[in-house]
């Protein structure tokens, strides 16, 4: 069963922390990375928030998948599409499942190109390909979210001038629009915000699945 | 192009979601203006009055006589402003950007001649510009070019690192400023619709070759050669002939240079030769991968990641189909060809054009006395290339 989908079904807010593959290698025995040790399962179920580790593949993808297989807890893999392409799309999808990864994020694979990988990730209980929306997505949000599973990655970058001219926080207008347009939960990725600010946005937005901390030093 | 943005398996749009809207705007406007006389007239205006088109098609009388076989012609794209052969492509993209309301041109050129071209054309069209230049291109003797761009109102940002870092920086800046910025490219590569747009604006090179040879004597070329490293000159020179492979002669309504049209007469497609350096054999030994927003052929490094710019997707597809041939040329042959053209015709080609010149000289004897062969030159010979030519000449003299 997909651990992230399980957490979302239980109504947990996700706190996604990015770790670089190169940083993780060598500290996999340190439980700092993940939260869900077997003995703590009963405590986790009482928390409203669940930590999810996002491994950013800055090295060899094969090594990254082996590393992921040794980690516990819900995992997201972030990689560029070139590495997936060179690995082989169907082999990659199969190895994602074997490594226990719940979701994969490929930032340079937009909606128009995602079909070639998504076709291998159709198992409803297997890993899912994360779709991404931005303020510039506009009318495409409906098409992007139609076949999305789990949650949508909501990137708060490239806010249009029209929104910036309005009084108040332009992000709030954007999130209001995303709330209206997005039928599935969305994860907030808002660059330049502290964790407290991210948590406040996630709490304030009705459809937010949680937030992501991408800066490696932001703990 | 069967699937939108694809040429066989090459092409596509492999960019972050934040840039998709900007690409969509460019594509929509490009498709709209394809039949728009206002756009065509404005582009022709800049091509004719600002860039001085048609560039000459020069008959190398002495070289042709020396080889005793076909007539050798040089398409002098190196006489375009700044020597950069992509002036039409840049002008077209800037006009598109202006039409969709952009106020600034963003560019990440490979060299300072391209940067100067963007600086000049955007100033002429009343747009601001931001040019990102990799530190490695700011060598000795380039201060004058940077100063010239500053005088033309350009904002220049020097990026620490090479081409890859500059492209990443450009993508970041464009993502944040896409409402007011148009990003221009110099080769027919990158994410769709850039390969399509640039090919359409650059095909004027091949159309001019056709017209000029008709005026010169009525014989179409038997071979055309261009360098893979010249900015979009190859696809521009080749495309009208490749498109001709299925249909009639080009579209005379869309350019104010009327093209001769002989109904019922089939003109054979000339041999199209793409010259590339053996030290960078992208089209002959490249590996398919994803980079720079497209799926194409790349040279991969030790980490299996793309190293440098990739192959232009449309050219890669024609080579795969066998309609175009890629020929790897050594640096020694390129230097010898450069010296040959310099001594015999008084034209020292740039580094990239020398590879095309070498490819032409290697094949020239396969054609007959009645044939025409054409080589496309663009760019200026930089100091490093001139020094290399001098060393090569010294080697020849010491050998003899």
PDB file of N, CA, C and O in Angstrom, chain B residues 137-199:
ATOM      1  N   UNK B 137      33.500  33.249 -21.776  1.00  0.00           N
ATOM      2  CA  UNK B 137      33.554  33.934 -23.067  1.00  0.00           C
ATOM      3  C   UNK B 137      34.143  35.332 -22.936  1.00  0.00           C
ATOM      4  O   UNK B 137      34.423  35.983 -23.936  1.00  0.00           O
ATOM      5  N   UNK B 138      34.292  35.798 -21.690  1.00  0.00           N
ATOM      6  CA  UNK B 138      34.816  37.153 -21.486  1.00  0.00           C
ATOM      7  C   UNK B 138      36.327  37.096 -21.416  1.00  0.00           C
ATOM      8  O   UNK B 138      36.931  37.260 -20.359  1.00  0.00           O
ATOM      9  N   UNK B 139      36.906  36.826 -22.557  1.00  0.00           N
ATOM     10  CA  UNK B 139      38.360  36.659 -22.597  1.00  0.00           C
ATOM     11  C   UNK B 139      39.017  37.992 -22.932  1.00  0.00           C
ATOM     12  O   UNK B 139      38.359  39.004 -23.099  1.00  0.00           O
ATOM     13  N   UNK B 140      40.288  37.944 -23.085  1.00  0.00           N
ATOM     14  CA  UNK B 140      41.041  39.133 -23.446  1.00  0.00           C
ATOM     15  C   UNK B 140      40.545  39.667 -24.785  1.00  0.00           C
ATOM     16  O   UNK B 140      40.332  38.924 -25.722  1.00  0.00           O
ATOM     17  N   UNK B 141      40.351  40.939 -24.844  1.00  0.00           N
ATOM     18  CA  UNK B 141      39.959  41.566 -26.103  1.00  0.00           C
ATOM     19  C   UNK B 141      38.447  41.672 -26.297  1.00  0.00           C
ATOM     20  O   UNK B 141      37.993  42.153 -27.325  1.00  0.00           O
ATOM     21  N   UNK B 142      37.657  41.227 -25.305  1.00  0.00           N
ATOM     22  CA  UNK B 142      36.212  41.290 -25.479  1.00  0.00           C
ATOM     23  C   UNK B 142      35.614  42.503 -24.788  1.00  0.00           C
ATOM     24  O   UNK B 142      34.404  42.712 -24.859  1.00  0.00           O
ATOM     25  N   UNK B 143      36.446  43.286 -24.131  1.00  0.00           N
ATOM     26  CA  UNK B 143      35.956  44.464 -23.415  1.00  0.00           C
ATOM     27  C   UNK B 143      35.212  45.412 -24.343  1.00  0.00           C
ATOM     28  O   UNK B 143      34.170  45.973 -23.993  1.00  0.00           O
ATOM     29  N   UNK B 144      35.763  45.578 -25.562  1.00  0.00           N
ATOM     30  CA  UNK B 144      35.162  46.504 -26.529  1.00  0.00           C
ATOM     31  C   UNK B 144      33.735  46.092 -26.865  1.00  0.00           C
ATOM     32  O   UNK B 144      32.836  46.932 -26.983  1.00  0.00           O
ATOM     33  N   UNK B 145      33.508  44.791 -27.010  1.00  0.00           N
ATOM     34  CA  UNK B 145      32.154  44.316 -27.349  1.00  0.00           C
ATOM     35  C   UNK B 145      31.205  44.565 -26.187  1.00  0.00           C
ATOM     36  O   UNK B 145      30.063  44.983 -26.386  1.00  0.00           O
ATOM     37  N   UNK B 146      31.679  44.307 -24.975  1.00  0.00           N
ATOM     38  CA  UNK B 146      30.825  44.527 -23.809  1.00  0.00           C
ATOM     39  C   UNK B 146      30.495  46.008 -23.674  1.00  0.00           C
ATOM     40  O   UNK B 146      29.352  46.382 -23.384  1.00  0.00           O
ATOM     41  N   UNK B 147      31.491  46.859 -23.937  1.00  0.00           N
ATOM     42  CA  UNK B 147      31.252  48.312 -23.856  1.00  0.00           C
ATOM     43  C   UNK B 147      30.258  48.745 -24.923  1.00  0.00           C
ATOM     44  O   UNK B 147      29.391  49.587 -24.690  1.00  0.00           O
ATOM     45  N   UNK B 148      30.374  48.143 -26.097  1.00  0.00           N
ATOM     46  CA  UNK B 148      29.463  48.509 -27.188  1.00  0.00           C
ATOM     47  C   UNK B 148      28.022  48.154 -26.820  1.00  0.00           C
ATOM     48  O   UNK B 148      27.093  48.914 -27.066  1.00  0.00           O
ATOM     49  N   UNK B 149      27.872  46.991 -26.213  1.00  0.00           N
ATOM     50  CA  UNK B 149      26.527  46.574 -25.810  1.00  0.00           C
ATOM     51  C   UNK B 149      25.978  47.510 -24.741  1.00  0.00           C
ATOM     52  O   UNK B 149      24.795  47.854 -24.744  1.00  0.00           O
ATOM     53  N   UNK B 150      26.834  47.930 -23.825  1.00  0.00           N
ATOM     54  CA  UNK B 150      26.390  48.873 -22.795  1.00  0.00           C
ATOM     55  C   UNK B 150      25.926  50.174 -23.418  1.00  0.00           C
ATOM     56  O   UNK B 150      24.903  50.736 -23.030  1.00  0.00           O
ATOM     57  N   UNK B 151      26.671  50.652 -24.428  1.00  0.00           N
ATOM     58  CA  UNK B 151      26.289  51.896 -25.102  1.00  0.00           C
ATOM     59  C   UNK B 151      24.957  51.739 -25.828  1.00  0.00           C
ATOM     60  O   UNK B 151      24.215  52.706 -25.988  1.00  0.00           O
ATOM     61  N   UNK B 152      24.640  50.531 -26.241  1.00  0.00           N
ATOM     62  CA  UNK B 152      23.365  50.295 -26.929  1.00  0.00           C
ATOM     63  C   UNK B 152      22.223  50.057 -25.938  1.00  0.00           C
ATOM     64  O   UNK B 152      21.118  49.719 -26.332  1.00  0.00           O
ATOM     65  N   UNK B 153      22.542  50.217 -24.653  1.00  0.00           N
ATOM     66  CA  UNK B 153      21.484  50.132 -23.645  1.00  0.00           C
ATOM     67  C   UNK B 153      21.256  48.752 -23.080  1.00  0.00           C
ATOM     68  O   UNK B 153      20.243  48.504 -22.421  1.00  0.00           O
ATOM     69  N   UNK B 154      22.191  47.840 -23.294  1.00  0.00           N
ATOM     70  CA  UNK B 154      21.990  46.477 -22.792  1.00  0.00           C
ATOM     71  C   UNK B 154      22.370  46.358 -21.331  1.00  0.00           C
ATOM     72  O   UNK B 154      23.280  47.031 -20.863  1.00  0.00           O
ATOM     73  N   UNK B 155      21.660  45.497 -20.627  1.00  0.00           N
ATOM     74  CA  UNK B 155      22.096  45.091 -19.290  1.00  0.00           C
ATOM     75  C   UNK B 155      22.808  43.753 -19.463  1.00  0.00           C
ATOM     76  O   UNK B 155      22.244  42.829 -20.025  1.00  0.00           O
ATOM     77  N   UNK B 156      24.014  43.707 -18.959  1.00  0.00           N
ATOM     78  CA  UNK B 156      24.805  42.483 -19.136  1.00  0.00           C
ATOM     79  C   UNK B 156      25.080  41.889 -17.770  1.00  0.00           C
ATOM     80  O   UNK B 156      25.441  42.603 -16.836  1.00  0.00           O
ATOM     81  N   UNK B 157      24.873  40.591 -17.686  1.00  0.00           N
ATOM     82  CA  UNK B 157      25.181  39.923 -16.419  1.00  0.00           C
ATOM     83  C   UNK B 157      26.170  38.797 -16.720  1.00  0.00           C
ATOM     84  O   UNK B 157      25.893  37.936 -17.541  1.00  0.00           O
ATOM     85  N   UNK B 158      27.305  38.853 -16.058  1.00  0.00           N
ATOM     86  CA  UNK B 158      28.313  37.811 -16.256  1.00  0.00           C
ATOM     87  C   UNK B 158      28.002  36.665 -15.297  1.00  0.00           C
ATOM     88  O   UNK B 158      27.820  36.874 -14.101  1.00  0.00           O
ATOM     89  N   UNK B 159      27.896  35.469 -15.856  1.00  0.00           N
ATOM     90  CA  UNK B 159      27.564  34.300 -15.031  1.00  0.00           C
ATOM     91  C   UNK B 159      28.822  33.479 -14.805  1.00  0.00           C
ATOM     92  O   UNK B 159      29.518  33.124 -15.762  1.00  0.00           O
ATOM     93  N   UNK B 160      29.088  33.201 -13.537  1.00  0.00           N
ATOM     94  CA  UNK B 160      30.243  32.357 -13.224  1.00  0.00           C
ATOM     95  C   UNK B 160      29.911  30.918 -13.624  1.00  0.00           C
ATOM     96  O   UNK B 160      28.891  30.383 -13.247  1.00  0.00           O
ATOM     97  N   UNK B 161      30.780  30.325 -14.374  1.00  0.00           N
ATOM     98  CA  UNK B 161      30.495  28.968 -14.841  1.00  0.00           C
ATOM     99  C   UNK B 161      30.321  29.000 -16.348  1.00  0.00           C
ATOM    100  O   UNK B 161      30.435  30.040 -16.984  1.00  0.00           O
ATOM    101  N   UNK B 162      30.009  27.853 -16.922  1.00  0.00           N
ATOM    102  CA  UNK B 162      29.961  27.735 -18.375  1.00  0.00           C
ATOM    103  C   UNK B 162      28.561  27.874 -18.929  1.00  0.00           C
ATOM    104  O   UNK B 162      27.669  28.476 -18.345  1.00  0.00           O
ATOM    105  N   UNK B 163      28.376  27.237 -20.067  1.00  0.00           N
ATOM    106  CA  UNK B 163      27.122  27.336 -20.800  1.00  0.00           C
ATOM    107  C   UNK B 163      25.949  26.805 -19.993  1.00  0.00           C
ATOM    108  O   UNK B 163      24.870  27.398 -19.948  1.00  0.00           O
ATOM    109  N   UNK B 164      26.157  25.660 -19.313  1.00  0.00           N
ATOM    110  CA  UNK B 164      25.077  25.015 -18.567  1.00  0.00           C
ATOM    111  C   UNK B 164      24.532  25.935 -17.474  1.00  0.00           C
ATOM    112  O   UNK B 164      23.331  26.129 -17.340  1.00  0.00           O
ATOM    113  N   UNK B 165      25.451  26.524 -16.711  1.00  0.00           N
ATOM    114  CA  UNK B 165      25.040  27.419 -15.620  1.00  0.00           C
ATOM    115  C   UNK B 165      24.299  28.639 -16.172  1.00  0.00           C
ATOM    116  O   UNK B 165      23.329  29.119 -15.577  1.00  0.00           O
ATOM    117  N   UNK B 166      24.769  29.124 -17.332  1.00  0.00           N
ATOM    118  CA  UNK B 166      24.130  30.309 -17.929  1.00  0.00           C
ATOM    119  C   UNK B 166      22.707  29.979 -18.353  1.00  0.00           C
ATOM    120  O   UNK B 166      21.788  30.775 -18.149  1.00  0.00           O
ATOM    121  N   UNK B 167      22.510  28.808 -18.950  1.00  0.00           N
ATOM    122  CA  UNK B 167      21.163  28.418 -19.366  1.00  0.00           C
ATOM    123  C   UNK B 167      20.246  28.257 -18.147  1.00  0.00           C
ATOM    124  O   UNK B 167      19.072  28.645 -18.185  1.00  0.00           O
ATOM    125  N   UNK B 168      20.772  27.687 -17.073  1.00  0.00           N
ATOM    126  CA  UNK B 168      19.960  27.522 -15.856  1.00  0.00           C
ATOM    127  C   UNK B 168      19.579  28.874 -15.282  1.00  0.00           C
ATOM    128  O   UNK B 168      18.442  29.097 -14.868  1.00  0.00           O
ATOM    129  N   UNK B 169      20.557  29.791 -15.269  1.00  0.00           N
ATOM    130  CA  UNK B 169      20.276  31.140 -14.756  1.00  0.00           C
ATOM    131  C   UNK B 169      19.218  31.821 -15.615  1.00  0.00           C
ATOM    132  O   UNK B 169      18.307  32.478 -15.106  1.00  0.00           O
ATOM    133  N   UNK B 170      19.331  31.646 -16.936  1.00  0.00           N
ATOM    134  CA  UNK B 170      18.357  32.254 -17.852  1.00  0.00           C
ATOM    135  C   UNK B 170      16.960  31.681 -17.608  1.00  0.00           C
ATOM    136  O   UNK B 170      15.966  32.422 -17.591  1.00  0.00           O
ATOM    137  N   UNK B 171      16.876  30.371 -17.403  1.00  0.00           N
ATOM    138  CA  UNK B 171      15.576  29.740 -17.163  1.00  0.00           C
ATOM    139  C   UNK B 171      14.950  30.280 -15.874  1.00  0.00           C
ATOM    140  O   UNK B 171      13.745  30.546 -15.813  1.00  0.00           O
ATOM    141  N   UNK B 172      15.772  30.460 -14.845  1.00  0.00           N
ATOM    142  CA  UNK B 172      15.266  30.995 -13.564  1.00  0.00           C
ATOM    143  C   UNK B 172      14.743  32.412 -13.743  1.00  0.00           C
ATOM    144  O   UNK B 172      13.659  32.765 -13.257  1.00  0.00           O
ATOM    145  N   UNK B 173      15.523  33.233 -14.445  1.00  0.00           N
ATOM    146  CA  UNK B 173      15.119  34.633 -14.643  1.00  0.00           C
ATOM    147  C   UNK B 173      13.850  34.685 -15.489  1.00  0.00           C
ATOM    148  O   UNK B 173      12.923  35.452 -15.209  1.00  0.00           O
ATOM    149  N   UNK B 174      13.791  33.854 -16.508  1.00  0.00           N
ATOM    150  CA  UNK B 174      12.612  33.855 -17.382  1.00  0.00           C
ATOM    151  C   UNK B 174      11.378  33.379 -16.623  1.00  0.00           C
ATOM    152  O   UNK B 174      10.288  33.909 -16.804  1.00  0.00           O
ATOM    153  N   UNK B 175      11.549  32.400 -15.744  1.00  0.00           N
ATOM    154  CA  UNK B 175      10.416  31.888 -14.962  1.00  0.00           C
ATOM    155  C   UNK B 175       9.808  32.999 -14.096  1.00  0.00           C
ATOM    156  O   UNK B 175       8.597  33.140 -13.997  1.00  0.00           O
ATOM    157  N   UNK B 176      10.667  33.816 -13.498  1.00  0.00           N
ATOM    158  CA  UNK B 176      10.168  34.900 -12.650  1.00  0.00           C
ATOM    159  C   UNK B 176       9.635  36.070 -13.464  1.00  0.00           C
ATOM    160  O   UNK B 176       8.686  36.729 -13.067  1.00  0.00           O
ATOM    161  N   UNK B 177      10.258  36.334 -14.592  1.00  0.00           N
ATOM    162  CA  UNK B 177       9.906  37.536 -15.363  1.00  0.00           C
ATOM    163  C   UNK B 177       9.215  37.252 -16.680  1.00  0.00           C
ATOM    164  O   UNK B 177       9.265  38.073 -17.588  1.00  0.00           O
ATOM    165  N   UNK B 178       8.543  36.117 -16.810  1.00  0.00           N
ATOM    166  CA  UNK B 178       7.994  35.722 -18.108  1.00  0.00           C
ATOM    167  C   UNK B 178       6.893  36.655 -18.595  1.00  0.00           C
ATOM    168  O   UNK B 178       6.599  36.671 -19.785  1.00  0.00           O
ATOM    169  N   UNK B 179       6.314  37.417 -17.707  1.00  0.00           N
ATOM    170  CA  UNK B 179       5.246  38.332 -18.149  1.00  0.00           C
ATOM    171  C   UNK B 179       5.806  39.454 -18.990  1.00  0.00           C
ATOM    172  O   UNK B 179       5.124  39.989 -19.865  1.00  0.00           O
ATOM    173  N   UNK B 180       7.037  39.885 -18.689  1.00  0.00           N
ATOM    174  CA  UNK B 180       7.573  41.016 -19.440  1.00  0.00           C
ATOM    175  C   UNK B 180       8.766  40.642 -20.319  1.00  0.00           C
ATOM    176  O   UNK B 180       9.293  41.487 -21.005  1.00  0.00           O
ATOM    177  N   UNK B 181       9.157  39.374 -20.275  1.00  0.00           N
ATOM    178  CA  UNK B 181      10.369  38.990 -21.021  1.00  0.00           C
ATOM    179  C   UNK B 181      10.077  37.986 -22.112  1.00  0.00           C
ATOM    180  O   UNK B 181       9.244  37.088 -21.916  1.00  0.00           O
ATOM    181  N   UNK B 182      10.786  38.141 -23.229  1.00  0.00           N
ATOM    182  CA  UNK B 182      10.788  37.106 -24.258  1.00  0.00           C
ATOM    183  C   UNK B 182      12.201  36.540 -24.292  1.00  0.00           C
ATOM    184  O   UNK B 182      13.176  37.290 -24.300  1.00  0.00           O
ATOM    185  N   UNK B 183      12.291  35.233 -24.287  1.00  0.00           N
ATOM    186  CA  UNK B 183      13.597  34.574 -24.303  1.00  0.00           C
ATOM    187  C   UNK B 183      13.918  34.202 -25.749  1.00  0.00           C
ATOM    188  O   UNK B 183      13.096  33.574 -26.424  1.00  0.00           O
ATOM    189  N   UNK B 184      15.082  34.623 -26.212  1.00  0.00           N
ATOM    190  CA  UNK B 184      15.440  34.306 -27.603  1.00  0.00           C
ATOM    191  C   UNK B 184      16.559  33.267 -27.633  1.00  0.00           C
ATOM    192  O   UNK B 184      17.434  33.259 -26.766  1.00  0.00           O
ATOM    193  N   UNK B 185      16.496  32.425 -28.652  1.00  0.00           N
ATOM    194  CA  UNK B 185      17.502  31.386 -28.818  1.00  0.00           C
ATOM    195  C   UNK B 185      18.223  31.600 -30.142  1.00  0.00           C
ATOM    196  O   UNK B 185      17.714  32.291 -31.031  1.00  0.00           O
ATOM    197  N   UNK B 186      19.376  30.961 -30.267  1.00  0.00           N
ATOM    198  CA  UNK B 186      20.248  31.221 -31.408  1.00  0.00           C
ATOM    199  C   UNK B 186      20.382  30.036 -32.348  1.00  0.00           C
ATOM    200  O   UNK B 186      20.896  30.174 -33.446  1.00  0.00           O
ATOM    201  N   UNK B 187      19.952  28.890 -31.871  1.00  0.00           N
ATOM    202  CA  UNK B 187      20.004  27.698 -32.709  1.00  0.00           C
ATOM    203  C   UNK B 187      18.604  27.101 -32.729  1.00  0.00           C
ATOM    204  O   UNK B 187      17.776  27.393 -31.858  1.00  0.00           O
ATOM    205  N   UNK B 188      18.367  26.227 -33.719  1.00  0.00           N
ATOM    206  CA  UNK B 188      17.029  25.628 -33.825  1.00  0.00           C
ATOM    207  C   UNK B 188      16.931  24.444 -32.877  1.00  0.00           C
ATOM    208  O   UNK B 188      16.706  23.300 -33.284  1.00  0.00           O
ATOM    209  N   UNK B 189      17.140  24.742 -31.585  1.00  0.00           N
ATOM    210  CA  UNK B 189      17.074  23.680 -30.585  1.00  0.00           C
ATOM    211  C   UNK B 189      16.262  24.200 -29.417  1.00  0.00           C
ATOM    212  O   UNK B 189      15.663  25.275 -29.484  1.00  0.00           O
ATOM    213  N   UNK B 190      16.250  23.430 -28.323  1.00  0.00           N
ATOM    214  CA  UNK B 190      15.463  23.842 -27.167  1.00  0.00           C
ATOM    215  C   UNK B 190      14.050  23.303 -27.252  1.00  0.00           C
ATOM    216  O   UNK B 190      13.706  22.525 -28.143  1.00  0.00           O
ATOM    217  N   UNK B 191      13.217  23.732 -26.305  1.00  0.00           N
ATOM    218  CA  UNK B 191      11.850  23.190 -26.279  1.00  0.00           C
ATOM    219  C   UNK B 191      10.999  23.759 -27.410  1.00  0.00           C
ATOM    220  O   UNK B 191      11.227  24.899 -27.855  1.00  0.00           O
ATOM    221  N   UNK B 192      10.039  22.987 -27.880  1.00  0.00           N
ATOM    222  CA  UNK B 192       9.060  23.466 -28.847  1.00  0.00           C
ATOM    223  C   UNK B 192       8.397  24.718 -28.276  1.00  0.00           C
ATOM    224  O   UNK B 192       8.067  24.739 -27.087  1.00  0.00           O
ATOM    225  N   UNK B 193       8.198  25.821 -28.982  1.00  0.00           N
ATOM    226  CA  UNK B 193       8.229  25.928 -30.442  1.00  0.00           C
ATOM    227  C   UNK B 193       9.503  26.494 -31.043  1.00  0.00           C
ATOM    228  O   UNK B 193       9.504  26.909 -32.205  1.00  0.00           O
ATOM    229  N   UNK B 194      10.577  26.597 -30.226  1.00  0.00           N
ATOM    230  CA  UNK B 194      11.781  27.245 -30.747  1.00  0.00           C
ATOM    231  C   UNK B 194      12.357  26.602 -32.009  1.00  0.00           C
ATOM    232  O   UNK B 194      12.688  27.315 -32.971  1.00  0.00           O
ATOM    233  N   UNK B 195      12.538  25.271 -32.070  1.00  0.00           N
ATOM    234  CA  UNK B 195      13.091  24.697 -33.308  1.00  0.00           C
ATOM    235  C   UNK B 195      12.231  25.041 -34.532  1.00  0.00           C
ATOM    236  O   UNK B 195      12.761  25.356 -35.598  1.00  0.00           O
ATOM    237  N   UNK B 196      10.937  25.028 -34.357  1.00  0.00           N
ATOM    238  CA  UNK B 196      10.031  25.347 -35.471  1.00  0.00           C
ATOM    239  C   UNK B 196      10.162  26.800 -35.884  1.00  0.00           C
ATOM    240  O   UNK B 196      10.322  27.126 -37.061  1.00  0.00           O
ATOM    241  N   UNK B 197      10.117  27.693 -34.889  1.00  0.00           N
ATOM    242  CA  UNK B 197      10.161  29.132 -35.191  1.00  0.00           C
ATOM    243  C   UNK B 197      11.457  29.511 -35.871  1.00  0.00           C
ATOM    244  O   UNK B 197      11.484  30.197 -36.878  1.00  0.00           O
ATOM    245  N   UNK B 198      12.563  29.040 -35.291  1.00  0.00           N
ATOM    246  CA  UNK B 198      13.869  29.467 -35.800  1.00  0.00           C
ATOM    247  C   UNK B 198      14.096  28.904 -37.193  1.00  0.00           C
ATOM    248  O   UNK B 198      14.648  29.582 -38.071  1.00  0.00           O
ATOM    249  N   UNK B 199      13.650  27.696 -37.426  1.00  0.00           N
ATOM    250  CA  UNK B 199      13.775  27.144 -38.769  1.00  0.00           C
ATOM    251  C   UNK B 199      12.984  27.997 -39.775  1.00  0.00           C
ATOM    252  O   UNK B 199      13.469  28.305 -40.865  1.00  0.00           O
TER     253      UNK B 199
END
